[in-house]
mmCIF file of C-alpha atoms in Angstrom:
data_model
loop_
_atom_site.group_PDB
_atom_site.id
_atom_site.type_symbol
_atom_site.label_atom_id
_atom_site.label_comp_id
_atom_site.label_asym_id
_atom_site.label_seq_id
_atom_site.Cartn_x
_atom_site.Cartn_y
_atom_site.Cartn_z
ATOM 1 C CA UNK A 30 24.885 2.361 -50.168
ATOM 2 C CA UNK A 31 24.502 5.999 -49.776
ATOM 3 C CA UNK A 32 23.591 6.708 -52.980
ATOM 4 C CA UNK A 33 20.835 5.267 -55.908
ATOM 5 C CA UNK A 34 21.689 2.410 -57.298
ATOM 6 C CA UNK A 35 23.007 3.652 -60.823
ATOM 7 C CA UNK A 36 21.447 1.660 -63.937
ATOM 8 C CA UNK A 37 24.493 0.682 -65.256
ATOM 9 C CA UNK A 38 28.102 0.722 -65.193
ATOM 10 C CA UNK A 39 28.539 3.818 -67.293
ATOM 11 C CA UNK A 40 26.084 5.368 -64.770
ATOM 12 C CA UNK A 41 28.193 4.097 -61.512
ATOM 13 C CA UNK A 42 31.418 5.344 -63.334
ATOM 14 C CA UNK A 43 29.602 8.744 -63.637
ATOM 15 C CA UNK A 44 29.331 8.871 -60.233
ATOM 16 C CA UNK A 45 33.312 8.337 -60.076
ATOM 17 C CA UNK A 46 34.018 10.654 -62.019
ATOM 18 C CA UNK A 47 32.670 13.364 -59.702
ATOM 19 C CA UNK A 48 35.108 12.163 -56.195
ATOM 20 C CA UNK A 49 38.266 12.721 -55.545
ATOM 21 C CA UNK A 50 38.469 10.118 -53.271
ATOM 22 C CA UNK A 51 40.307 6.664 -53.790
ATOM 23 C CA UNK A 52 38.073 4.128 -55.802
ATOM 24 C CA UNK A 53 40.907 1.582 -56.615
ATOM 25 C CA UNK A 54 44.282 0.328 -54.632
ATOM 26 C CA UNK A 55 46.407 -1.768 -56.211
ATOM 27 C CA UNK A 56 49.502 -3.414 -54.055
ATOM 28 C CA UNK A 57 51.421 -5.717 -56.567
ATOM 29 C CA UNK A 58 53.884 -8.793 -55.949
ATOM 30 C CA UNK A 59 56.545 -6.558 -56.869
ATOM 31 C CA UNK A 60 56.091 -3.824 -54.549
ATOM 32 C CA UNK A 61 54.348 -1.364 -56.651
ATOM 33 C CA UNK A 62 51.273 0.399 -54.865
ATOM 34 C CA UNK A 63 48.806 2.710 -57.234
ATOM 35 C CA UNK A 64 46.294 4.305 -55.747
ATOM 36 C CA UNK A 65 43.156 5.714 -58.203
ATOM 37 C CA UNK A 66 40.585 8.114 -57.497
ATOM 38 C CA UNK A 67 36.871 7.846 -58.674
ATOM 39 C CA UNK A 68 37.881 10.411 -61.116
ATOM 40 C CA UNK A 69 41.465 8.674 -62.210
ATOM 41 C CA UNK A 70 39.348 5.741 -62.417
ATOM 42 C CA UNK A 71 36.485 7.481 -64.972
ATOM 43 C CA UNK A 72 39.231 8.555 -67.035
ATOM 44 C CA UNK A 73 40.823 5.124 -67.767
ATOM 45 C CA UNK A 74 37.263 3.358 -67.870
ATOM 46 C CA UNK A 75 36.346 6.654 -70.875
ATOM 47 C CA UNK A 76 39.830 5.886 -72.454
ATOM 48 C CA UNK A 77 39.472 2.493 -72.713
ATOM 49 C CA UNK A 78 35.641 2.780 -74.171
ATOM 50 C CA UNK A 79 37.313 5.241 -76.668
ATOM 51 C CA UNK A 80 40.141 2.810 -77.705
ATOM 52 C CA UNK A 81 37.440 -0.354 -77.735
ATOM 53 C CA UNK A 82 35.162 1.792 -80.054
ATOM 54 C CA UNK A 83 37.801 3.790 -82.437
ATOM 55 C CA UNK A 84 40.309 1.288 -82.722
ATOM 56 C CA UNK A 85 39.283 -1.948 -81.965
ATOM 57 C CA UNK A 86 35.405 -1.542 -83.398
ATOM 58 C CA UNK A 87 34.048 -2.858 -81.091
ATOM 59 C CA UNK A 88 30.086 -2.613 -80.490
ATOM 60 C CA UNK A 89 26.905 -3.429 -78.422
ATOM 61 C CA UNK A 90 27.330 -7.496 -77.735
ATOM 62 C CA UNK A 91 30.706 -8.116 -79.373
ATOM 63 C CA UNK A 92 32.756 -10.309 -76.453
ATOM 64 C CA UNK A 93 35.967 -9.181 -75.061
ATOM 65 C CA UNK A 94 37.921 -12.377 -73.723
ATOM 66 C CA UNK A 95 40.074 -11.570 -70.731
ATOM 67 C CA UNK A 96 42.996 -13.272 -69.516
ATOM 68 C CA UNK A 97 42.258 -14.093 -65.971
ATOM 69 C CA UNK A 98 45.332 -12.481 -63.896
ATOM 70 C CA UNK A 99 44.520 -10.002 -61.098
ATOM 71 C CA UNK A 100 45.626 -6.482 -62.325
ATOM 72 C CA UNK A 101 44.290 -2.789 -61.835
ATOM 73 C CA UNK A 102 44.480 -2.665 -65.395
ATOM 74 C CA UNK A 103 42.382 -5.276 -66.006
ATOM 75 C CA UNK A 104 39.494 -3.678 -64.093
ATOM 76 C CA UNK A 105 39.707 -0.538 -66.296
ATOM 77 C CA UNK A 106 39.923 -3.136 -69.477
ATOM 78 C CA UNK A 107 36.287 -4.393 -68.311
ATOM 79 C CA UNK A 108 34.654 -0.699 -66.930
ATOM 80 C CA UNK A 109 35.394 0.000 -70.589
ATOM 81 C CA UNK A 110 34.348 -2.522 -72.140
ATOM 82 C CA UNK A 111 31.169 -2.381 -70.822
ATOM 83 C CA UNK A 112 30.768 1.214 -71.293
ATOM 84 C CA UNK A 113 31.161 0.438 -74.800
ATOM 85 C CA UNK A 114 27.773 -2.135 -74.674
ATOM 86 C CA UNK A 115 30.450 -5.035 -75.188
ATOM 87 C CA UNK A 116 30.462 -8.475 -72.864
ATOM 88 C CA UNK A 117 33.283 -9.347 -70.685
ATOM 89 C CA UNK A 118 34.514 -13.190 -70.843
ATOM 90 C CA UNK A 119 37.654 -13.920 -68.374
ATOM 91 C CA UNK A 120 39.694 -16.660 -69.507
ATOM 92 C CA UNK A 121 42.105 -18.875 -68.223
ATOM 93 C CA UNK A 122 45.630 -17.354 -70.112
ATOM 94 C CA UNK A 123 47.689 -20.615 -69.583
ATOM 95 C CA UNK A 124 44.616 -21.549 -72.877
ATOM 96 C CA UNK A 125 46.093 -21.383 -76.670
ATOM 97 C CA UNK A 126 42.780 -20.754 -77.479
ATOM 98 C CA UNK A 127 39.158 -18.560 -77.145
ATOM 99 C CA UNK A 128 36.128 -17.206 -79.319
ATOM 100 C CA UNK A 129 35.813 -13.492 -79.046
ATOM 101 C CA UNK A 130 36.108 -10.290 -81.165
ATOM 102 C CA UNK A 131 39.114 -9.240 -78.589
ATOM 103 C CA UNK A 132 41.519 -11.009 -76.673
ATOM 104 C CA UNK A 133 43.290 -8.967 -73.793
ATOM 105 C CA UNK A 134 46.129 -9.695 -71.785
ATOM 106 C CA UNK A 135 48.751 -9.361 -69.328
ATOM 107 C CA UNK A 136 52.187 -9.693 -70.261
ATOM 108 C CA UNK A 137 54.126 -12.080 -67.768
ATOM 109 C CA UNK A 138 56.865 -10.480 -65.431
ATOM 110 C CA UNK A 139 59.244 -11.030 -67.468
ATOM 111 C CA UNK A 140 57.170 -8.996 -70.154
ATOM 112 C CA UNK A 141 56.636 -12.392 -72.303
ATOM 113 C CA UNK A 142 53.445 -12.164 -74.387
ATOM 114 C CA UNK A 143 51.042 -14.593 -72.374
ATOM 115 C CA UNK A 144 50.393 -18.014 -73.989
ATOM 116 C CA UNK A 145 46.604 -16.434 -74.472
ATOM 117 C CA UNK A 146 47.669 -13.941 -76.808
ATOM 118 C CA UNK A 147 49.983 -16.298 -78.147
ATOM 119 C CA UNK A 148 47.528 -17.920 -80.787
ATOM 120 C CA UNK A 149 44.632 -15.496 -80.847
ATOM 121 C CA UNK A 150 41.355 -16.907 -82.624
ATOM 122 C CA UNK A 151 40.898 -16.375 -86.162
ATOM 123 C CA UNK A 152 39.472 -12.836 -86.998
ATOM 124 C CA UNK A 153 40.081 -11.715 -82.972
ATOM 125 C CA UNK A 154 42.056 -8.506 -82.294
ATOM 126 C CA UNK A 155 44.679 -9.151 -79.935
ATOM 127 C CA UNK A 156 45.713 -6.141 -76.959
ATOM 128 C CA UNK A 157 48.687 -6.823 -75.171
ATOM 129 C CA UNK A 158 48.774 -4.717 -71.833
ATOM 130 C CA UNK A 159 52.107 -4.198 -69.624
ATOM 131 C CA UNK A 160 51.940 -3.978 -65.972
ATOM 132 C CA UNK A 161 54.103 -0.738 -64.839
ATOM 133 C CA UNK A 162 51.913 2.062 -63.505
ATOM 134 C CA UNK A 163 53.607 4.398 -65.525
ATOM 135 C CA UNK A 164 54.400 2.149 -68.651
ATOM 136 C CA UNK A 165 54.542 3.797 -71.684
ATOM 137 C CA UNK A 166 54.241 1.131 -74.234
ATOM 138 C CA UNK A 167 56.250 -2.692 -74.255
ATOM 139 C CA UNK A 168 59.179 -2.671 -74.081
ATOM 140 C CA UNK A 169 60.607 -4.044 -77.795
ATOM 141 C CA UNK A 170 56.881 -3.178 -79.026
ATOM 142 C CA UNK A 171 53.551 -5.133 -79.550
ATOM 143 C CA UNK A 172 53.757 -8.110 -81.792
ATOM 144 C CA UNK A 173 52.277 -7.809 -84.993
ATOM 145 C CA UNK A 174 48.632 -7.134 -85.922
ATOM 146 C CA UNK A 175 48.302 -6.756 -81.756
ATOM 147 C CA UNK A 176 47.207 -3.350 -80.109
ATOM 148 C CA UNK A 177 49.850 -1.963 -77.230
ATOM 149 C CA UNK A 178 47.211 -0.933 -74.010
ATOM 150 C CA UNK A 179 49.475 1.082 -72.768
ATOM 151 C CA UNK A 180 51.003 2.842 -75.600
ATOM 152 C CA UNK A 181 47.233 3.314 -77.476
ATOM 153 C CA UNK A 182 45.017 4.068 -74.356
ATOM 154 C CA UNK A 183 46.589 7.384 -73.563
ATOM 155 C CA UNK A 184 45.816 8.958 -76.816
ATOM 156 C CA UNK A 185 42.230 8.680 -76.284
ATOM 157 C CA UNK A 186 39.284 11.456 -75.489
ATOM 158 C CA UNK A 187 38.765 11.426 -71.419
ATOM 159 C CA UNK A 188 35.260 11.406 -71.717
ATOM 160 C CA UNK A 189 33.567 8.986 -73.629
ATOM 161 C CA UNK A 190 30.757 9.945 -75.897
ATOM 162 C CA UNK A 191 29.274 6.973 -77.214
ATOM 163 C CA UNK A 192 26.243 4.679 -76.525
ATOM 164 C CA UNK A 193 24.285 6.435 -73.900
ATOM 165 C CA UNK A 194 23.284 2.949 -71.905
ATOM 166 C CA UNK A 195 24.743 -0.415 -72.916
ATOM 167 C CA UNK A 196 21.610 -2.287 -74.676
ATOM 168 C CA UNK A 197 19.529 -3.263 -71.636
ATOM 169 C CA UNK A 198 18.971 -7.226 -72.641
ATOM 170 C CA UNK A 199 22.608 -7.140 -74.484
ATOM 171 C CA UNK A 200 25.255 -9.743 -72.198
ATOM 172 C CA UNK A 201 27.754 -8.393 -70.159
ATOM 173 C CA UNK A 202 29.236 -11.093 -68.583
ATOM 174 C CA UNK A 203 28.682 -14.836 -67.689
ATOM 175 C CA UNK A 204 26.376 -15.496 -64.397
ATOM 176 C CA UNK A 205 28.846 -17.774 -61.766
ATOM 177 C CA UNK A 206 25.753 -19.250 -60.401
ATOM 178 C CA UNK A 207 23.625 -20.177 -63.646
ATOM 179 C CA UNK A 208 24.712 -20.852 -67.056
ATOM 180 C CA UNK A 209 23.525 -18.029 -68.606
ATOM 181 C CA UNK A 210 24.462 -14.345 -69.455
ATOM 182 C CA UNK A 211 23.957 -11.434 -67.274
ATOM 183 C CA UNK A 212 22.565 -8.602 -68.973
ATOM 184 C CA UNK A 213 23.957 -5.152 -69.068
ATOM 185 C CA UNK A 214 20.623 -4.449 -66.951
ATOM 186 C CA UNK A 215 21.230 -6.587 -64.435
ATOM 187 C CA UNK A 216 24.775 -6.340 -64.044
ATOM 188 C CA UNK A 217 24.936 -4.433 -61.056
ATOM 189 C CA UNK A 218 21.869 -5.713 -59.168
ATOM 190 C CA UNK A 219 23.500 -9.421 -59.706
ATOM 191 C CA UNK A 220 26.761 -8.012 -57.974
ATOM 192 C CA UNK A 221 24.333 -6.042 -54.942
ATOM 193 C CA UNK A 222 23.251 -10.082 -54.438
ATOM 194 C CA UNK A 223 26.733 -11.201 -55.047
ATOM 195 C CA UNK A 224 27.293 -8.824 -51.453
ATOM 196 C CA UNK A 225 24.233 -9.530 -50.087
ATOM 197 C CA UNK A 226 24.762 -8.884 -46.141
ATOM 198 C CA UNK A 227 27.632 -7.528 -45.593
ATOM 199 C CA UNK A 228 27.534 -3.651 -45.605
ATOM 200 C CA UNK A 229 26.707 -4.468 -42.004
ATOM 201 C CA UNK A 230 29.923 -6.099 -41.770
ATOM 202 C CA UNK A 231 31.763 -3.418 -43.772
ATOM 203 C CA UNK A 232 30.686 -0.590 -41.576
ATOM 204 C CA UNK A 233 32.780 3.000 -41.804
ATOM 205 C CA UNK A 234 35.358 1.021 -43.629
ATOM 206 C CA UNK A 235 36.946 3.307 -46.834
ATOM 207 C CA UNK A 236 37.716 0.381 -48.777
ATOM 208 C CA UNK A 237 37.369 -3.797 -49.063
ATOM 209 C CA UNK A 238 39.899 -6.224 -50.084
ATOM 210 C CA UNK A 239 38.261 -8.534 -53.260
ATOM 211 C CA UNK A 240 40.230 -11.602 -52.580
ATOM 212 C CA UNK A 241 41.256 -14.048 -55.362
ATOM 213 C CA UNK A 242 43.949 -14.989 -57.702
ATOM 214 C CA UNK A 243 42.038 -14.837 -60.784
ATOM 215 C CA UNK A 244 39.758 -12.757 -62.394
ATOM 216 C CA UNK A 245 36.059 -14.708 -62.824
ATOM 217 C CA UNK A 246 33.038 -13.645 -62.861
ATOM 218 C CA UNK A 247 32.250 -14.019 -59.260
ATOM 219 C CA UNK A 248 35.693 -11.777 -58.844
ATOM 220 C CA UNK A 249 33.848 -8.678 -61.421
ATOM 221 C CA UNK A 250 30.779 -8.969 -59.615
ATOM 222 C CA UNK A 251 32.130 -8.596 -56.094
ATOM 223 C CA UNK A 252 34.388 -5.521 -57.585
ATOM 224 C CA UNK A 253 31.292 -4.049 -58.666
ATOM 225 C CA UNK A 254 29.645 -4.259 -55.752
ATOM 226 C CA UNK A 255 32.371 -2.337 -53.590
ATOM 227 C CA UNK A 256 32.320 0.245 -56.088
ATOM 228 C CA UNK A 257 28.630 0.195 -56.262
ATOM 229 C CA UNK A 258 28.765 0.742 -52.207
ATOM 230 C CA UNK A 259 30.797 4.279 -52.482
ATOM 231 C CA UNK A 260 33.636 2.393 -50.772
ATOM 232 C CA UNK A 261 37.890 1.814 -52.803
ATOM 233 C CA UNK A 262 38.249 -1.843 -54.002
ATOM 234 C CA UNK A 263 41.609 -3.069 -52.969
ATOM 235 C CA UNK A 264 43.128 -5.561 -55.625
ATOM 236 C CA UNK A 265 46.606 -7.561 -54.668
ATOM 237 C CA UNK A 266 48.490 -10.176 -56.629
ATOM 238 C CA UNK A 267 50.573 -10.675 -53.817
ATOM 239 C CA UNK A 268 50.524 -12.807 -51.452
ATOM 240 C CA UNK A 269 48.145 -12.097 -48.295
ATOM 241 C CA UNK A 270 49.014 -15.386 -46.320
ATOM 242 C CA UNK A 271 51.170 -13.394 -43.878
ATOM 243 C CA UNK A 272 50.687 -10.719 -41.558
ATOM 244 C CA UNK A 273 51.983 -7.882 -43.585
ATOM 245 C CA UNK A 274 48.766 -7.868 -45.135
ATOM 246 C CA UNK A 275 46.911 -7.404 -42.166
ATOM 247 C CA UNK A 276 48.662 -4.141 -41.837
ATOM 248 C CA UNK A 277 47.865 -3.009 -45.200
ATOM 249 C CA UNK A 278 44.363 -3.442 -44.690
ATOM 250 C CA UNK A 279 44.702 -1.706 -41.363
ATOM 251 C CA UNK A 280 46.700 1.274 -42.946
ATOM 252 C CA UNK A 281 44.149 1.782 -45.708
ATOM 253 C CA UNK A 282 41.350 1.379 -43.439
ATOM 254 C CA UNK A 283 40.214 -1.596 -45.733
ATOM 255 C CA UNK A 284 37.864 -4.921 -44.605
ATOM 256 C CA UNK A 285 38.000 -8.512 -46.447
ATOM 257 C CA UNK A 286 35.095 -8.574 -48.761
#
């Protein structure tokens, strides 16, 4: 890294907020390409700790379950979650069923409301997020009693002025290796091990690919780590089994994490 190690994620989205260069890439299956700056990115994290707090009341270790598909918009779900002192659970979305305050989303590509939001746990909040970069809202509208990401996040303050630090000993997100909870302290140190070794291999490259066609834990951890690095996390639900993805990488001067 060429810069302190921040303390926490709020702290490591700070430093987003002040570059103007490219912190996220997303290429999706269906062609779309969105490219967000550090400070693009620090606006959607803020948002989305705005939303979590104001209308979803949401607090220092309440648990956010996500559905497990790869999107951009998930990553700005979890930056803001955890800006808001809440822990981050990923969860299988093909499940009727999961414990947690919220339950969050994709919609499938046909705009279906995934099976995960489908039957939402008893006293959970459900937020249904579309996948157009410049959605507005669902198209035909949120089901009942469920929260439209893209229709509610806009609406929010751009900076977010709540909890100064996350509670230090408060869980952020389940540990891949151990069965236990990372902290909100140790969230970013576990993701420097989780990339232990290979800024070497990295080098002068601007950005790294995070392979995987889920979001885990393992999958947060390694985004964090980019991030952490000052380099753009490249996120794809596509398919990178053929060469055309070589010559993304290549174009975005990008390495395989």
């Amino acid at each position: 890294m060429n810069f302190p190690l921040p303390t926490s994620v709020p702290r490591l989205v700070d430093t987003l907020r002040r570059s103007s260069r490219p912190a996220l890439l997303w290429y999706g299956a269906d062609g779309e390409r969105v490219e967000l700056s550090g400070r693009v990115l620090d606006n959607w994290a803020a948002k989305t700790a705005n939303l979590c707090v104001d209308e979803l009341d949401l607090g220092s270790g309440d648990l956010v379950v996500l559905g497990d598909e790869v999107h951009w918009r998930a990553l700005a779900v979890t930056l803001g979650a955890w800006t808001a002192g809440a822990a981050v659970r990923p969860s299988d979305p093909r499940g009727t069923t999961a414990d947690g305050d919220v339950v969050v989303a994709l919609v499938d590509a046909e705009g279906g409301l995934p099976p995960l939001l489908a039957h939402p746990p008893a006293g959970a909040r459900a937020v249904v997020v579309d996948r157009p970069a410049l959605s507005l809202g669902l198209r035909g509208g949120a089901p009942d009693d469920a929260v439209d990401y893209c229709a509610e996040v806009r609406s929010h303050a751009d900076v977010y002025s709540g909890l100064e630090e996350p509670v230090a000993d408060g869980p952020a997100l389940p540990d891949p290796d151990v069965g236990q909870e990372i902290t909100h302290a140790r969230l970013l140190p576990r993701a420097l091990e989780e990339a232990a070794g290979r800024e070497e291999q990295w080098g002068t490259a601007a950005a790294v690919h995070v392979p995987g066609r889920q979001v885990d834990p393992r999958f947060l951890l390694r985004v964090l780590a980019v991030l952490a690095s000052g380099r753009a996390v490249v996120l794809t639900d596509r398919d990178t089994a053929d060469g055309s993805w070589t010559a993304v990488l290549t174009a975005e001067n990008a390495v395989g994490f």
